[in-house]
Amino acid sequence: LPEHAGLVTMRGQPITLVGQQVKVGDTAPMFTAIGNNMNPVQFPSAFAGKVIILTTVPSLDTKVCSLETRRFNEEASKLGLAKDNVVVVTVSMDLPFAQARWCGAEGIKNVITLSDYQNAAMGQTYGVLIKEKHLLARAVWVINQQEKVVYQQLVQEVGLEPDYDAALAAARSCLK
């Protein structure tokens, strides 16, 4: 797999990302991750016909990842998106039990968390696997109902939050 050094930093230090970057216009690549119930989830087919806001975070148990996931949960509930035509999916290397525990403790009901812990399939397929840490970089994609990527942001510094407004606007534009 290709490696991309220096595209992203973690605490100001350049890191190496493994895999091919998924860009706007690409068809959303398929991967299998593990759901909170320990069952495999096929992406994107498990969410066929919906607009998908796909996010990757290093770990839900860190401040910025927690803030980001709570914010997307809140936005989804405000817009009624999660139950109708839009689904928010967050992928991390956290174990499925840790994700379920965190979601329960935080009251997260509008974000589906998936774990990439087994073989980093998602991280490699989307080009966000951090080689040095075996974690996922922070990124957001919006995928339309035809499984085309219509928005993509690879956050340049892993410790910073993504552009929520741009991602949400891209998701809304798919509904028109």
PDB file of C-alpha atoms in Angstrom:
ATOM      1  CA  LEU A   1       0.000   0.000   0.000  1.00  0.00           C
ATOM      2  CA  PRO A   2       1.205   3.524  -0.652  1.00  0.00           C
ATOM      3  CA  GLU A   3       2.403   5.645   2.256  1.00  0.00           C
ATOM      4  CA  HIS A   4       1.976   9.400   2.533  1.00  0.00           C
ATOM      5  CA  ALA A   5       4.342  11.095   4.965  1.00  0.00           C
ATOM      6  CA  GLY A   6       3.844  14.611   6.260  1.00  0.00           C
ATOM      7  CA  LEU A   7       0.251  15.190   5.057  1.00  0.00           C
ATOM      8  CA  VAL A   8      -0.891  15.197   8.660  1.00  0.00           C
ATOM      9  CA  THR A   9       0.669  15.956  12.019  1.00  0.00           C
ATOM     10  CA  MET A  10       0.005  14.588  15.495  1.00  0.00           C
ATOM     11  CA  ARG A  11       0.980  16.981  18.287  1.00  0.00           C
ATOM     12  CA  GLY A  12       2.885  18.938  15.649  1.00  0.00           C
ATOM     13  CA  GLN A  13       4.987  15.964  14.498  1.00  0.00           C
ATOM     14  CA  PRO A  14       4.610  14.623  10.926  1.00  0.00           C
ATOM     15  CA  ILE A  15       3.054  11.160  10.710  1.00  0.00           C
ATOM     16  CA  THR A  16       2.831   8.589   7.918  1.00  0.00           C
ATOM     17  CA  LEU A  17      -0.553   7.546   6.553  1.00  0.00           C
ATOM     18  CA  VAL A  18      -0.906   4.116   4.948  1.00  0.00           C
ATOM     19  CA  GLY A  19      -3.271   3.489   2.059  1.00  0.00           C
ATOM     20  CA  GLN A  20      -4.808   5.348  -0.852  1.00  0.00           C
ATOM     21  CA  GLN A  21      -6.543   8.645  -0.055  1.00  0.00           C
ATOM     22  CA  VAL A  22     -10.276   8.566  -0.874  1.00  0.00           C
ATOM     23  CA  LYS A  23     -11.259  11.807  -2.615  1.00  0.00           C
ATOM     24  CA  VAL A  24     -14.375  13.638  -3.781  1.00  0.00           C
ATOM     25  CA  GLY A  25     -15.786  11.907  -6.864  1.00  0.00           C
ATOM     26  CA  ASP A  26     -14.562   8.441  -5.847  1.00  0.00           C
ATOM     27  CA  THR A  27     -16.998   5.610  -5.266  1.00  0.00           C
ATOM     28  CA  ALA A  28     -16.918   4.846  -1.537  1.00  0.00           C
ATOM     29  CA  PRO A  29     -14.597   1.847  -1.149  1.00  0.00           C
ATOM     30  CA  MET A  30     -15.936  -1.218   0.623  1.00  0.00           C
ATOM     31  CA  PHE A  31     -14.544  -2.424   3.935  1.00  0.00           C
ATOM     32  CA  THR A  32     -15.653  -4.591   6.832  1.00  0.00           C
ATOM     33  CA  ALA A  33     -15.481  -3.311  10.400  1.00  0.00           C
ATOM     34  CA  ILE A  34     -16.826  -4.673  13.673  1.00  0.00           C
ATOM     35  CA  GLY A  35     -20.030  -3.347  15.242  1.00  0.00           C
ATOM     36  CA  ASN A  36     -20.634  -2.897  18.960  1.00  0.00           C
ATOM     37  CA  ASN A  37     -22.341  -6.319  18.994  1.00  0.00           C
ATOM     38  CA  MET A  38     -19.087  -7.914  17.679  1.00  0.00           C
ATOM     39  CA  ASN A  39     -20.697  -8.684  14.307  1.00  0.00           C
ATOM     40  CA  PRO A  40     -19.049  -7.638  11.040  1.00  0.00           C
ATOM     41  CA  VAL A  41     -20.570  -4.657   9.239  1.00  0.00           C
ATOM     42  CA  GLN A  42     -20.102  -4.276   5.474  1.00  0.00           C
ATOM     43  CA  PHE A  43     -19.566  -0.656   4.505  1.00  0.00           C
ATOM     44  CA  PRO A  44     -21.172   1.071   2.622  1.00  0.00           C
ATOM     45  CA  SER A  45     -23.746  -1.608   1.727  1.00  0.00           C
ATOM     46  CA  ALA A  46     -25.075  -1.798   5.315  1.00  0.00           C
ATOM     47  CA  PHE A  47     -26.284   1.797   4.825  1.00  0.00           C
ATOM     48  CA  ALA A  48     -27.493   1.514   1.217  1.00  0.00           C
ATOM     49  CA  GLY A  49     -29.746   4.316   0.016  1.00  0.00           C
ATOM     50  CA  LYS A  50     -28.730   6.726   2.780  1.00  0.00           C
ATOM     51  CA  VAL A  51     -26.433   9.712   2.856  1.00  0.00           C
ATOM     52  CA  ILE A  52     -23.488   8.716   5.052  1.00  0.00           C
ATOM     53  CA  ILE A  53     -21.357  11.041   7.139  1.00  0.00           C
ATOM     54  CA  LEU A  54     -18.306   8.845   7.728  1.00  0.00           C
ATOM     55  CA  THR A  55     -15.777   9.973  10.304  1.00  0.00           C
ATOM     56  CA  THR A  56     -12.553   8.471  11.585  1.00  0.00           C
ATOM     57  CA  VAL A  57     -11.036   9.305  14.956  1.00  0.00           C
ATOM     58  CA  PRO A  58      -7.977   8.001  16.831  1.00  0.00           C
ATOM     59  CA  SER A  59      -9.935   7.065  19.997  1.00  0.00           C
ATOM     60  CA  LEU A  60     -13.346   7.955  21.401  1.00  0.00           C
ATOM     61  CA  ASP A  61     -11.736   8.156  24.845  1.00  0.00           C
ATOM     62  CA  THR A  62      -9.784  11.310  23.975  1.00  0.00           C
ATOM     63  CA  LYS A  63     -10.988  14.880  24.369  1.00  0.00           C
ATOM     64  CA  VAL A  64     -11.248  15.978  20.726  1.00  0.00           C
ATOM     65  CA  CYS A  65     -12.655  12.655  19.472  1.00  0.00           C
ATOM     66  CA  SER A  66     -15.256  12.764  22.224  1.00  0.00           C
ATOM     67  CA  LEU A  67     -16.180  16.366  21.359  1.00  0.00           C
ATOM     68  CA  GLU A  68     -16.433  15.528  17.667  1.00  0.00           C
ATOM     69  CA  THR A  69     -18.596  12.453  18.116  1.00  0.00           C
ATOM     70  CA  ARG A  70     -20.896  14.228  20.581  1.00  0.00           C
ATOM     71  CA  ARG A  71     -21.235  17.156  18.142  1.00  0.00           C
ATOM     72  CA  PHE A  72     -22.187  14.910  15.205  1.00  0.00           C
ATOM     73  CA  ASN A  73     -24.635  13.063  17.506  1.00  0.00           C
ATOM     74  CA  GLU A  74     -26.238  16.390  18.479  1.00  0.00           C
ATOM     75  CA  GLU A  75     -26.385  17.669  14.880  1.00  0.00           C
ATOM     76  CA  ALA A  76     -27.955  14.429  13.683  1.00  0.00           C
ATOM     77  CA  SER A  77     -30.637  14.601  16.365  1.00  0.00           C
ATOM     78  CA  LYS A  78     -31.391  18.293  15.702  1.00  0.00           C
ATOM     79  CA  LEU A  79     -31.873  17.702  12.018  1.00  0.00           C
ATOM     80  CA  GLY A  80     -33.630  14.391  12.425  1.00  0.00           C
ATOM     81  CA  LEU A  81     -31.023  13.045  10.026  1.00  0.00           C
ATOM     82  CA  ALA A  82     -29.987   9.820  11.712  1.00  0.00           C
ATOM     83  CA  LYS A  83     -33.410   8.201  11.610  1.00  0.00           C
ATOM     84  CA  ASP A  84     -34.457   9.237   8.111  1.00  0.00           C
ATOM     85  CA  ASN A  85     -32.105   9.647   5.202  1.00  0.00           C
ATOM     86  CA  VAL A  86     -28.709  10.293   6.769  1.00  0.00           C
ATOM     87  CA  VAL A  87     -26.556   8.100   8.982  1.00  0.00           C
ATOM     88  CA  VAL A  88     -23.434   9.141  10.904  1.00  0.00           C
ATOM     89  CA  VAL A  89     -20.794   6.407  11.175  1.00  0.00           C
ATOM     90  CA  THR A  90     -17.652   6.869  13.273  1.00  0.00           C
ATOM     91  CA  VAL A  91     -14.773   4.409  12.941  1.00  0.00           C
ATOM     92  CA  SER A  92     -11.883   4.063  15.392  1.00  0.00           C
ATOM     93  CA  MET A  93      -9.436   1.427  16.571  1.00  0.00           C
ATOM     94  CA  ASP A  94     -11.210   1.267  19.943  1.00  0.00           C
ATOM     95  CA  LEU A  95     -12.488  -2.194  20.805  1.00  0.00           C
ATOM     96  CA  PRO A  96     -16.232  -2.657  20.191  1.00  0.00           C
ATOM     97  CA  PHE A  97     -16.905  -3.057  23.952  1.00  0.00           C
ATOM     98  CA  ALA A  98     -15.121   0.225  24.674  1.00  0.00           C
ATOM     99  CA  GLN A  99     -17.129   1.950  21.936  1.00  0.00           C
ATOM    100  CA  ALA A 100     -20.412   0.583  23.338  1.00  0.00           C
ATOM    101  CA  ARG A 101     -19.457   1.601  26.881  1.00  0.00           C
ATOM    102  CA  TRP A 102     -18.428   5.106  25.739  1.00  0.00           C
ATOM    103  CA  CYS A 103     -21.634   5.600  23.693  1.00  0.00           C
ATOM    104  CA  GLY A 104     -23.737   4.470  26.656  1.00  0.00           C
ATOM    105  CA  ALA A 105     -21.928   6.765  29.095  1.00  0.00           C
ATOM    106  CA  GLU A 106     -22.176   9.734  26.699  1.00  0.00           C
ATOM    107  CA  GLY A 107     -25.777   9.114  25.627  1.00  0.00           C
ATOM    108  CA  ILE A 108     -24.784   8.695  21.968  1.00  0.00           C
ATOM    109  CA  LYS A 109     -27.815   7.425  20.058  1.00  0.00           C
ATOM    110  CA  ASN A 110     -27.450   9.019  16.601  1.00  0.00           C
ATOM    111  CA  VAL A 111     -23.939   7.874  15.688  1.00  0.00           C
ATOM    112  CA  ILE A 112     -23.050   4.295  14.751  1.00  0.00           C
ATOM    113  CA  THR A 113     -19.580   3.362  15.960  1.00  0.00           C
ATOM    114  CA  LEU A 114     -17.543   0.719  14.186  1.00  0.00           C
ATOM    115  CA  SER A 115     -14.191  -0.752  15.190  1.00  0.00           C
ATOM    116  CA  ASP A 116     -11.300  -1.234  12.771  1.00  0.00           C
ATOM    117  CA  TYR A 117      -9.194  -3.041  15.397  1.00  0.00           C
ATOM    118  CA  GLN A 118      -9.006  -6.435  13.691  1.00  0.00           C
ATOM    119  CA  ASN A 119      -7.092  -5.691  10.509  1.00  0.00           C
ATOM    120  CA  ALA A 120      -7.216  -1.922   9.930  1.00  0.00           C
ATOM    121  CA  ALA A 121      -9.165  -2.565   6.712  1.00  0.00           C
ATOM    122  CA  MET A 122     -10.951   0.769   6.843  1.00  0.00           C
ATOM    123  CA  GLY A 123      -7.815   2.728   7.717  1.00  0.00           C
ATOM    124  CA  GLN A 124      -5.852   1.221   4.848  1.00  0.00           C
ATOM    125  CA  THR A 125      -8.722   1.370   2.343  1.00  0.00           C
ATOM    126  CA  TYR A 126      -9.380   5.071   3.032  1.00  0.00           C
ATOM    127  CA  GLY A 127      -5.717   6.044   3.523  1.00  0.00           C
ATOM    128  CA  VAL A 128      -6.016   7.181   7.144  1.00  0.00           C
ATOM    129  CA  LEU A 129      -4.085   4.487   9.033  1.00  0.00           C
ATOM    130  CA  ILE A 130      -1.333   6.147  11.065  1.00  0.00           C
ATOM    131  CA  LYS A 131       1.669   3.878  10.537  1.00  0.00           C
ATOM    132  CA  GLU A 132       3.536   4.970  13.672  1.00  0.00           C
ATOM    133  CA  LYS A 133       0.613   4.560  16.101  1.00  0.00           C
ATOM    134  CA  HIS A 134      -1.718   2.018  14.427  1.00  0.00           C
ATOM    135  CA  LEU A 135      -4.569   4.492  14.948  1.00  0.00           C
ATOM    136  CA  LEU A 136      -6.805   6.298  12.474  1.00  0.00           C
ATOM    137  CA  ALA A 137      -6.243   9.919  11.508  1.00  0.00           C
ATOM    138  CA  ARG A 138      -9.123  12.367  11.903  1.00  0.00           C
ATOM    139  CA  ALA A 139     -11.121  12.638   8.688  1.00  0.00           C
ATOM    140  CA  VAL A 140     -14.671  13.149   7.423  1.00  0.00           C
ATOM    141  CA  TRP A 141     -16.320  11.994   4.211  1.00  0.00           C
ATOM    142  CA  VAL A 142     -19.876  12.553   3.044  1.00  0.00           C
ATOM    143  CA  ILE A 143     -21.144   9.818   0.757  1.00  0.00           C
ATOM    144  CA  ASN A 144     -24.339  10.266  -1.246  1.00  0.00           C
ATOM    145  CA  GLN A 145     -27.133   7.753  -1.858  1.00  0.00           C
ATOM    146  CA  GLN A 146     -25.294   6.456  -4.952  1.00  0.00           C
ATOM    147  CA  GLU A 147     -22.187   5.717  -2.805  1.00  0.00           C
ATOM    148  CA  LYS A 148     -20.168   8.589  -4.342  1.00  0.00           C
ATOM    149  CA  VAL A 149     -17.923  10.709  -2.119  1.00  0.00           C
ATOM    150  CA  VAL A 150     -19.226  14.298  -2.278  1.00  0.00           C
ATOM    151  CA  TYR A 151     -17.138  15.783   0.550  1.00  0.00           C
ATOM    152  CA  GLN A 152     -13.811  14.906   2.131  1.00  0.00           C
ATOM    153  CA  GLN A 153     -11.684  16.489   4.827  1.00  0.00           C
ATOM    154  CA  LEU A 154      -8.440  15.047   6.133  1.00  0.00           C
ATOM    155  CA  VAL A 155      -7.814  17.144   9.256  1.00  0.00           C
ATOM    156  CA  GLN A 156      -4.219  18.387   9.004  1.00  0.00           C
ATOM    157  CA  GLU A 157      -3.517  18.194  12.763  1.00  0.00           C
ATOM    158  CA  VAL A 158      -5.008  15.099  14.413  1.00  0.00           C
ATOM    159  CA  GLY A 159      -5.672  17.085  17.614  1.00  0.00           C
ATOM    160  CA  LEU A 160      -8.008  19.569  15.886  1.00  0.00           C
ATOM    161  CA  GLU A 161     -11.738  19.247  15.188  1.00  0.00           C
ATOM    162  CA  PRO A 162     -13.086  18.912  11.631  1.00  0.00           C
ATOM    163  CA  ASP A 163     -15.170  21.503   9.770  1.00  0.00           C
ATOM    164  CA  TYR A 164     -18.612  20.432  11.003  1.00  0.00           C
ATOM    165  CA  ASP A 165     -20.515  23.068   9.031  1.00  0.00           C
ATOM    166  CA  ALA A 166     -18.984  22.042   5.692  1.00  0.00           C
ATOM    167  CA  ALA A 167     -19.666  18.341   6.302  1.00  0.00           C
ATOM    168  CA  LEU A 168     -23.257  18.968   7.385  1.00  0.00           C
ATOM    169  CA  ALA A 169     -23.857  21.286   4.413  1.00  0.00           C
ATOM    170  CA  ALA A 170     -22.561  18.562   2.079  1.00  0.00           C
ATOM    171  CA  ALA A 171     -24.909  16.019   3.676  1.00  0.00           C
ATOM    172  CA  ARG A 172     -27.875  18.398   3.378  1.00  0.00           C
ATOM    173  CA  SER A 173     -27.071  19.061  -0.291  1.00  0.00           C
ATOM    174  CA  CYS A 174     -27.486  15.340  -1.029  1.00  0.00           C
ATOM    175  CA  LEU A 175     -31.067  15.495   0.255  1.00  0.00           C
ATOM    176  CA  LYS A 176     -32.217  18.160  -2.197  1.00  0.00           C
TER     177      LYS A 176
END
